[in-house]
Amino acid sequence: MASNGVDLTVFGVMTVVFLAITLILGWYGYKNTRSNEEFLLGRNKAGPVIIALSYGATFLSASAVIGFGGQAAVHGMSIMWLCLLNLFVGLIVAFLIFGGPTRRKGRELSASTYADLLGKIFKSKGIRAFTAILIIVMMPIYAAAVLKGGVNSLAVITGLTEYYDYILIALAVVVAIYVVYGGIIAVMYNDAFQAAIMFIGMAVILVTTYSYFGGVTAGNEALDSLWNTTFGQAGADLGSLGVQEGFNGWTNFSDFGSREWLTVVTTFLLGVGIGALTQPQLAVRFMSAKNDRDLNKSLIAGSIFMLVIVGSAYTVGALSNVYFFDMHGETAFGYVSGQLGLGTDFIIPQFILEIFAGISFGDFFVSLFLLSLVCAAISTISALLHTIGAAGGYDLYTLWKNKKGHMTGDSQSVNLNRAFIVIIMVLTVVYCYLMPSDIIAKATSVFMGITAAALLPAYFHGLYSKNPCRKAAICSMTVGTVVYLFFALFINTSTSVFLPVCEFITGQSVLFPDSILACTDALVIALPLSIVAMVVSLMYFRYVEARSEAIPAQH
């Protein structure tokens, strides 16, 4: 197999089979969607395994495989802590602390979306509208990053870069077809199918990588030795490695409080680890479960799936440095960014393309990996499109109709949801052309970060309080959103690239480019302030309520 592209015949056959199964599952969803509630939620339509694989495939998009896999190649095994956070926070805490209460509250209040759930918990149309608008504004950025990452890898590995536009549109159309017609049932069953492909593909890649190095111990020692004997002692230019001050090699954590430490910990680890708790597309999986027992069963299968996917991606990413140095005399970042002129999102695809080039059935395994990337991308995109479509076609439309007095209750129009999904799909494709490169991991962190800062305190309070305080929730949401957006747009260098407002106003990318704040993610500032706002305002409004009740009693 040539190293400049995959065997298109092998990949073409696998793709045809994959598309056929995908469309069949889409048809299955269509045939089993008889109402708007089934289109939005599909309650009681999926068992524990389907829920687990759908949750995992939605959570672990192309950002986990190529986005954070590429970041692991740059920043090293420290990214493996994200694997722990994915497992502990994204699964165990999410399922045990948030899953059951979310399912029960959703059923009790007849809520069909995440925005609908929060709105009904706090008896607030404003909170429902705010949550829906947050989803519609921010989620397409995440969706576009995932779609762009999948298409980039597909174009490079197949060698069909000149057909980039056609690949992008084709992938978008396939996703749109089964989401528009099949609803959440088609999305979840396709997620499960795609998760199985991802699991097999990533397991094969991990085994092949360690086999190349002669085993687990030999591979890890080679990575450690690469820094100690070649770069660490020579005092290498950290910028040429893609890292910052405080970096101590690919097998060691960076110096506490350094720029490298702040970037890895606040942006990648905390931004994604904590942000998973407030993902609207994941909360819907909880709400679709038949009972809490099914959720608990889902946790086991989901843990195994997540450990293999993220563990493989992050490990392979870091070890790719040894391979590229052996083959080309450069680190992964130096070779892919310097010699090839590509970004970090291309490190994992390039590594897979080269390492399988000289082995038996290499074309098949590269095609399997490529199919895994496609699955990772479209499983997440489909969930995001469905969520955005529901936020516009169900939540906002319901609020608008209720305000006009044209309708009471929630919208029951399936076609309106479908139409909104199509519009958002077109917008997502447009975003793909506007976004900078190396954006997958950053876009994931931004979306998860702002939802956590804005919604996490209110979400937790709403689930566990017998008398949720609407005013306190609004205070928390306002503080979290405003602080996050200001810090992301004016302070942090990594996130200011999404919308260069600061550069337009001041002439520089961020306000304090040389300060340590420029490397600090907005979440670590905004979320604590959001929590403080929730606690303080809750105490204040409870005090006011108690006084108002006590005054009549004195008379």
XYZ file of C-alpha atoms in Angstrom:
555
model
C 0.000 0.000 0.000
C 1.325 3.402 -0.876
C 1.683 5.835 1.910
C -0.097 8.579 -0.006
C -3.556 7.091 0.107
C -5.710 4.134 1.012
C -6.750 1.461 -1.476
C -9.988 2.975 -2.758
C -11.438 -0.365 -3.854
C -11.225 -1.856 -0.369
C -12.477 1.304 1.270
C -15.218 1.692 -1.341
C -16.644 -1.778 -0.685
C -16.596 -1.218 3.077
C -18.248 2.179 2.625
C -21.073 0.782 0.495
C -21.862 -1.852 3.125
C -21.653 0.780 5.876
C -23.992 3.186 4.059
C -26.485 0.422 3.356
C -26.710 -0.525 7.042
C -26.859 3.148 8.051
C -29.802 3.860 5.752
C -31.583 0.661 6.827
C -31.335 1.773 10.445
C -32.579 5.189 9.361
C -35.567 3.520 7.733
C -36.148 1.524 10.945
C -36.233 4.778 12.894
C -38.649 6.287 10.404
C -41.033 3.340 10.616
C -41.014 3.483 14.427
C -41.516 7.241 14.708
C -45.228 7.949 14.922
C -45.260 11.101 17.037
C -43.188 14.133 17.839
C -42.292 12.692 21.248
C -40.870 9.584 19.580
C -38.952 11.775 17.117
C -37.451 13.819 19.957
C -36.966 11.249 22.706
C -37.797 7.697 21.579
C -38.587 6.782 25.170
C -38.639 3.010 25.853
C -37.341 2.296 22.336
C -33.740 1.447 23.268
C -32.213 -1.051 25.680
C -29.188 -0.624 27.966
C -26.592 -1.608 25.345
C -28.020 0.759 22.731
C -28.113 3.589 25.276
C -24.527 2.902 26.386
C -23.084 2.744 22.870
C -25.130 5.725 21.708
C -23.966 7.761 24.703
C -20.353 6.737 24.127
C -20.358 7.319 20.372
C -22.040 10.715 20.823
C -19.620 11.746 23.565
C -16.463 10.467 21.846
C -16.544 12.091 18.457
C -13.723 12.622 16.005
C -12.472 15.125 18.565
C -11.470 12.256 20.867
C -9.738 10.209 18.163
C -7.986 12.755 15.955
C -8.425 16.006 17.880
C -7.265 14.918 21.324
C -5.198 12.091 19.835
C -3.229 14.781 18.021
C -2.969 16.824 21.200
C -1.618 13.719 22.996
C 1.086 13.528 20.334
C 2.068 17.097 21.166
C 1.548 17.251 24.930
C 2.219 13.612 25.761
C 0.732 11.100 28.175
C -0.553 13.872 30.451
C -3.626 13.883 28.194
C -4.318 10.384 29.587
C -5.724 12.092 32.668
C -8.569 13.125 30.391
C -9.280 9.416 29.945
C -9.769 9.168 33.715
C -12.000 12.233 33.745
C -13.992 10.861 30.798
C -14.586 7.663 32.740
C -15.161 9.133 36.193
C -16.977 12.377 35.396
C -18.327 11.702 31.915
C -19.693 8.273 32.816
C -19.767 7.379 36.520
C -20.742 10.791 37.879
C -22.950 11.528 34.873
C -24.901 8.270 35.120
C -25.073 7.878 38.900
C -25.511 11.510 39.972
C -27.290 13.054 36.992
C -28.680 10.155 34.947
C -31.405 8.784 37.215
C -32.735 12.162 38.423
C -32.726 13.482 34.844
C -34.736 10.485 33.626
C -37.227 10.718 36.504
C -37.671 14.479 36.285
C -38.073 14.281 32.535
C -40.807 11.692 32.808
C -42.529 13.457 35.691
C -42.652 16.766 33.804
C -43.215 15.229 30.343
C -40.092 16.954 29.070
C -38.767 15.974 25.646
C -35.555 18.044 25.359
C -32.859 19.371 27.654
C -34.136 22.946 27.326
C -37.677 21.719 27.936
C -36.501 19.910 31.077
C -34.785 22.958 32.601
C -37.674 25.212 31.660
C -40.236 22.966 33.333
C -38.100 22.314 36.417
C -37.849 26.052 37.112
C -41.285 26.878 35.638
C -39.559 29.425 33.419
C -40.072 30.102 29.744
C -37.043 32.384 29.873
C -34.732 29.597 31.057
C -36.086 27.284 28.378
C -35.552 29.964 25.710
C -32.041 30.790 26.962
C -30.979 27.136 26.957
C -32.388 26.589 23.466
C -30.658 29.718 22.131
C -27.362 28.672 23.739
C -27.657 25.338 21.948
C -28.517 26.911 18.595
C -25.708 29.485 18.757
C -22.853 27.399 20.202
C -23.519 23.800 19.167
C -23.131 24.335 15.377
C -19.506 25.408 16.030
C -18.849 22.079 17.717
C -20.708 20.213 14.959
C -18.745 21.991 12.237
C -15.432 21.202 13.937
C -16.310 17.508 14.172
C -17.510 17.410 10.554
C -14.431 19.245 9.327
C -12.140 16.892 11.236
C -13.786 13.819 9.757
C -13.700 15.192 6.222
C -10.082 16.332 6.536
C -8.976 12.845 7.567
C -11.106 11.214 4.902
C -9.672 13.427 2.157
C -6.035 13.037 3.224
C -6.028 9.288 3.807
C -7.893 8.507 0.591
C -5.700 10.924 -1.348
C -8.816 12.675 -2.640
C -8.047 16.142 -1.338
C -9.139 17.722 -4.614
C -12.619 16.329 -3.934
C -12.829 17.866 -0.453
C -16.023 19.806 -1.201
C -17.822 16.738 -2.540
C -16.794 14.603 0.441
C -17.981 17.292 2.858
C -21.366 17.631 1.190
C -21.814 13.852 0.782
C -21.104 13.192 4.466
C -23.470 15.991 5.492
C -26.242 14.659 3.260
C -25.944 11.087 4.593
C -26.217 12.304 8.181
C -29.087 14.659 7.379
C -31.114 11.928 5.661
C -31.285 9.509 8.552
C -31.577 12.195 11.243
C -34.350 14.068 9.431
C -36.440 11.003 8.706
C -35.548 8.615 11.515
C -35.333 10.983 14.485
C -33.718 9.957 17.754
C -34.417 6.248 17.171
C -32.374 6.222 13.946
C -29.695 8.342 15.622
C -29.296 6.021 18.622
C -29.323 2.763 16.640
C -26.816 4.158 14.148
C -24.722 5.381 17.067
C -24.599 1.845 18.442
C -23.631 0.399 15.049
C -20.963 3.031 14.545
C -19.666 2.536 18.099
C -19.041 -1.141 17.360
C -16.915 -0.202 14.336
C -15.032 2.400 16.378
C -14.343 -0.150 19.138
C -12.889 -2.738 16.758
C -10.892 -0.184 14.787
C -9.263 1.484 17.808
C -8.479 -1.847 19.499
C -6.669 -3.037 16.352
C -4.704 0.228 16.147
C -3.562 0.009 19.781
C -2.411 -3.596 19.414
C -0.600 -2.827 16.134
C 1.157 0.188 17.617
C 2.503 -1.672 20.634
C 3.453 -4.610 18.395
C 5.588 -2.259 16.316
C 7.514 -1.218 19.441
C 7.843 -4.768 20.778
C 5.325 -4.495 23.609
C 3.829 -2.075 26.116
C 6.939 -1.646 28.262
C 9.265 -1.255 25.285
C 7.010 1.338 23.686
C 6.684 3.462 26.830
C 10.428 3.252 27.519
C 11.198 4.340 23.956
C 8.972 7.390 24.369
C 10.626 8.270 27.669
C 14.084 7.784 26.167
C 13.279 9.992 23.180
C 12.924 12.989 25.474
C 15.717 12.132 27.909
C 18.399 11.368 25.346
C 17.438 13.540 22.380
C 15.423 16.593 23.356
C 15.498 17.043 27.121
C 19.277 17.168 27.513
C 19.816 19.152 24.340
C 17.578 21.956 25.560
C 15.276 21.759 22.553
C 13.261 24.712 21.366
C 9.877 23.986 22.929
C 8.095 26.002 20.275
C 9.385 23.629 17.599
C 7.734 20.790 19.551
C 4.407 22.615 19.734
C 4.547 22.959 23.527
C 5.172 25.752 26.011
C 7.316 26.564 29.016
C 7.052 23.875 31.689
C 6.966 20.864 29.355
C 8.914 17.902 30.809
C 8.600 15.275 28.110
C 5.859 13.040 26.755
C 5.792 10.677 29.748
C 5.921 13.301 32.516
C 3.461 15.926 33.651
C 4.391 19.552 33.078
C 5.519 21.885 35.863
C 2.678 22.977 38.107
C 1.359 26.439 37.210
C 3.406 26.734 34.015
C 1.916 27.791 30.692
C 2.023 24.205 29.490
C 0.329 22.979 32.663
C -2.431 25.585 32.416
C -3.096 24.755 28.775
C -3.316 21.000 29.354
C -5.179 21.079 32.659
C -7.614 23.957 32.255
C -8.377 23.707 28.538
C -8.207 19.995 27.750
C -8.702 18.156 31.041
C -11.190 20.317 32.946
C -12.904 21.881 29.931
C -13.943 18.547 28.459
C -13.999 16.459 31.643
C -16.458 18.653 33.547
C -18.306 19.939 30.502
C -19.578 16.455 29.701
C -22.088 16.733 32.558
C -24.188 19.389 30.845
C -24.238 18.166 27.268
C -27.848 18.414 25.991
C -27.360 15.603 23.469
C -26.167 13.284 26.259
C -28.930 14.204 28.706
C -31.489 13.071 26.134
C -29.977 9.564 26.372
C -30.834 9.543 30.078
C -34.367 10.737 29.361
C -34.903 8.007 26.758
C -34.188 5.158 29.208
C -37.069 3.003 30.376
C -35.931 2.882 34.005
C -32.939 3.511 36.268
C -31.924 -0.138 36.078
C -31.316 0.219 32.346
C -29.108 3.243 33.028
C -27.032 1.302 35.545
C -26.587 -1.542 33.059
C -25.572 0.986 30.406
C -22.787 2.220 32.656
C -20.868 -1.071 32.432
C -20.886 -1.315 28.650
C -20.209 2.407 28.310
C -17.144 2.225 30.575
C -15.548 -0.541 28.531
C -16.249 1.286 25.287
C -14.890 4.596 26.507
C -11.749 3.092 28.019
C -10.815 1.406 24.741
C -11.581 4.396 22.497
C -9.941 7.230 24.424
C -7.219 5.061 25.939
C -6.180 3.869 22.489
C -6.312 7.310 20.861
C -4.327 9.105 23.560
C -1.732 6.318 23.869
C -1.196 5.999 20.128
C -0.949 9.772 19.813
C 1.880 10.025 22.326
C 3.746 6.973 20.949
C 3.593 8.338 17.398
C 6.478 10.631 18.353
C 8.828 7.638 18.527
C 7.623 6.274 15.194
C 7.970 9.560 13.314
C 11.404 10.172 14.842
C 12.544 6.692 13.761
C 11.174 7.129 10.251
C 11.732 10.832 9.565
C 13.984 12.216 12.312
C 11.214 14.498 13.595
C 8.632 14.430 16.370
C 4.995 14.001 15.393
C 4.408 17.752 15.546
C 7.635 18.571 13.731
C 7.030 16.102 10.903
C 3.314 16.641 10.291
C 3.303 20.410 10.832
C 6.788 21.179 9.487
C 7.523 18.748 6.663
C 3.954 18.017 5.553
C 2.520 21.452 6.330
C -0.510 19.963 8.108
C -1.980 20.601 11.551
C -2.109 18.470 14.688
C -5.506 17.081 13.652
C -3.659 15.151 10.928
C -1.100 13.434 13.170
C -3.190 10.354 13.944
C -4.399 9.835 10.332
C -0.849 10.179 8.988
C 0.494 7.795 11.620
C -2.121 5.157 10.788
C -1.485 5.530 7.087
C 2.249 4.936 7.506
C 2.355 2.265 10.215
C 0.004 -0.051 8.313
C 1.801 0.489 4.996
C 4.152 -2.452 5.360
C 1.999 -5.085 7.059
C -0.312 -7.777 5.734
C -3.888 -6.629 5.109
C -2.686 -3.075 5.669
C -5.243 -1.645 3.247
C -8.050 -3.350 5.113
C -6.924 -2.003 8.495
C -6.423 1.522 7.192
C -9.902 1.354 5.666
C -11.234 0.103 8.995
C -9.609 3.001 10.817
C -10.930 5.472 8.258
C -14.397 4.021 8.662
C -13.959 4.369 12.427
C -13.189 8.061 11.954
C -16.247 8.499 9.779
C -18.332 6.771 12.472
C -16.818 8.937 15.195
C -17.695 12.052 13.230
C -21.217 11.285 12.060
C -22.353 9.663 15.328
C -21.693 12.941 17.108
C -22.895 15.183 14.277
C -26.195 13.310 14.042
C -26.813 13.751 17.776
C -25.878 17.426 17.623
C -28.111 18.091 14.615
C -31.028 16.349 16.285
C -30.490 18.403 19.451
C -30.199 21.718 17.602
C -33.232 20.908 15.480
C -35.290 20.160 18.580
C -34.120 23.386 20.260
C -35.391 25.442 17.312
C -38.282 23.436 15.892
C -39.663 22.335 19.250
C -38.531 24.599 22.114
C -38.400 28.035 20.512
C -41.365 27.379 18.233
C -43.453 26.248 21.222
C -42.545 29.356 23.203
C -43.282 31.622 20.239
C -46.662 30.032 19.541
C -47.619 30.101 23.222
C -46.696 33.785 23.468
C -48.809 34.610 20.419
C -51.698 32.687 21.909
C -51.923 30.439 18.848
C -51.217 27.255 20.783
C -51.266 25.834 24.286
C -48.857 23.136 25.359
C -45.862 21.917 23.382
C -45.485 21.727 19.616
C -46.320 18.387 18.006
C -44.924 19.167 14.557
C -42.373 16.582 13.450
C -41.934 18.269 10.066
C -40.926 21.562 11.670
C -38.143 19.793 13.580
C -37.015 18.158 10.348
C -36.967 21.458 8.484
C -34.902 23.109 11.207
C -32.396 20.243 11.124
C -31.892 20.773 7.382
C -31.284 24.502 7.906
C -28.741 23.817 10.653
C -26.985 21.217 8.502
C -26.479 23.808 5.772
C -25.215 26.313 8.345
C -22.797 23.728 9.743
C -21.325 23.098 6.292
C -20.813 26.848 5.850
C -19.072 27.003 9.246
C -16.627 24.338 8.060
C -15.224 26.755 5.482
C -14.927 29.608 7.987
C -13.145 27.750 10.781
C -9.345 27.761 11.204
C -7.323 24.539 11.185
C -6.434 22.478 14.294
C -9.788 23.407 15.751
C -11.426 20.123 16.795
C -10.125 19.814 20.347
C -10.497 23.549 21.000
C -14.062 23.696 19.674
C -15.002 20.714 21.823
C -13.535 22.392 24.885
C -15.300 25.692 24.158
C -18.756 24.191 23.731
C -18.464 21.921 26.755
C -16.939 24.742 28.783
C -19.654 27.304 28.167
C -22.484 24.828 28.794
C -20.871 23.827 32.101
C -20.303 27.426 33.192
C -23.817 28.493 32.221
C -25.905 25.455 33.136
C -24.191 23.054 35.546
C -25.047 24.754 38.895
C -28.663 25.360 37.855
C -28.981 21.839 36.426
C -27.725 20.230 39.650
C -29.899 22.486 41.813
C -32.960 21.738 39.704
C -32.492 17.981 39.946
C -31.977 17.802 43.705
C -33.988 20.675 45.164
C -37.590 20.095 46.238
C -38.285 23.747 45.567
C -35.973 24.965 42.773
C -35.338 28.705 42.821
C -35.856 30.242 39.404
C -34.239 33.574 40.280
C -31.102 31.896 41.631
C -30.848 29.787 38.469
C -31.106 32.889 36.295
C -28.369 34.641 38.318
C -26.073 31.633 37.969
C -26.713 31.274 34.235
C -26.116 34.978 33.636
C -22.848 35.118 35.571
C -21.518 31.876 34.055
C -22.320 32.914 30.490
C -21.068 36.502 30.693
C -17.819 35.619 32.477
C -17.087 32.700 30.154
C -17.677 34.700 26.979
C -15.609 37.657 28.176
C -12.707 35.458 29.244
C -12.867 33.320 26.088
C -13.024 36.275 23.702
C -10.725 38.758 25.438
C -8.322 36.847 27.692
C -7.567 33.281 26.503
C -5.415 32.992 23.379
C -6.692 29.535 22.381
C -10.366 30.466 22.291
C -10.151 34.036 21.013
C -9.533 32.648 17.491
C -13.200 31.650 17.160
C -14.414 35.240 17.106
C -11.568 37.816 17.095
C -13.583 40.533 18.836
C -10.648 41.615 20.984
C -8.380 42.045 17.968
C -11.046 44.063 16.170
C -11.469 46.403 19.162
C -7.953 46.656 20.589
C -5.687 45.554 17.749
C -4.274 42.565 19.682
C -5.601 39.036 19.950
C -6.113 39.182 23.754
C -5.899 41.872 26.399
C -2.965 40.425 28.336
C -0.969 38.256 25.896
C 2.082 37.892 28.142
C 0.226 37.042 31.348
C -0.502 33.608 32.721
C -4.220 34.306 32.210
C -3.714 33.999 28.451
C -3.125 30.255 28.955
C -5.948 29.780 31.465
C -9.207 28.368 30.148
C -12.349 30.398 30.748
C -14.071 27.486 32.500
C -11.851 27.594 35.599
C -12.885 31.211 36.139
C -16.499 31.148 34.973
C -17.714 27.912 36.621
C -16.611 28.796 40.187
C -18.207 32.237 39.825
C -21.370 30.610 38.464
C -21.473 28.310 41.499
C -20.885 31.242 43.872
C -23.668 33.185 42.158
C -26.009 30.225 42.587
C -25.192 29.733 46.287
C -25.256 33.418 47.266
C -28.416 34.265 45.313
C -30.122 31.114 46.590
C -29.355 32.079 50.199
C -30.569 35.607 49.553
C -33.844 34.630 47.897
C -34.543 31.955 50.529
C -33.952 34.606 53.200
C -36.331 37.011 51.448
C -38.971 34.270 51.176
C -38.614 33.372 54.840
C -39.003 37.002 55.886
C -42.031 37.526 53.676
C -43.676 34.475 55.252
C -42.754 35.549 58.771
C -44.165 39.105 58.536
C -47.840 38.084 58.053
C -47.467 35.583 60.894
C -46.409 38.400 63.282
C -49.624 40.241 62.562
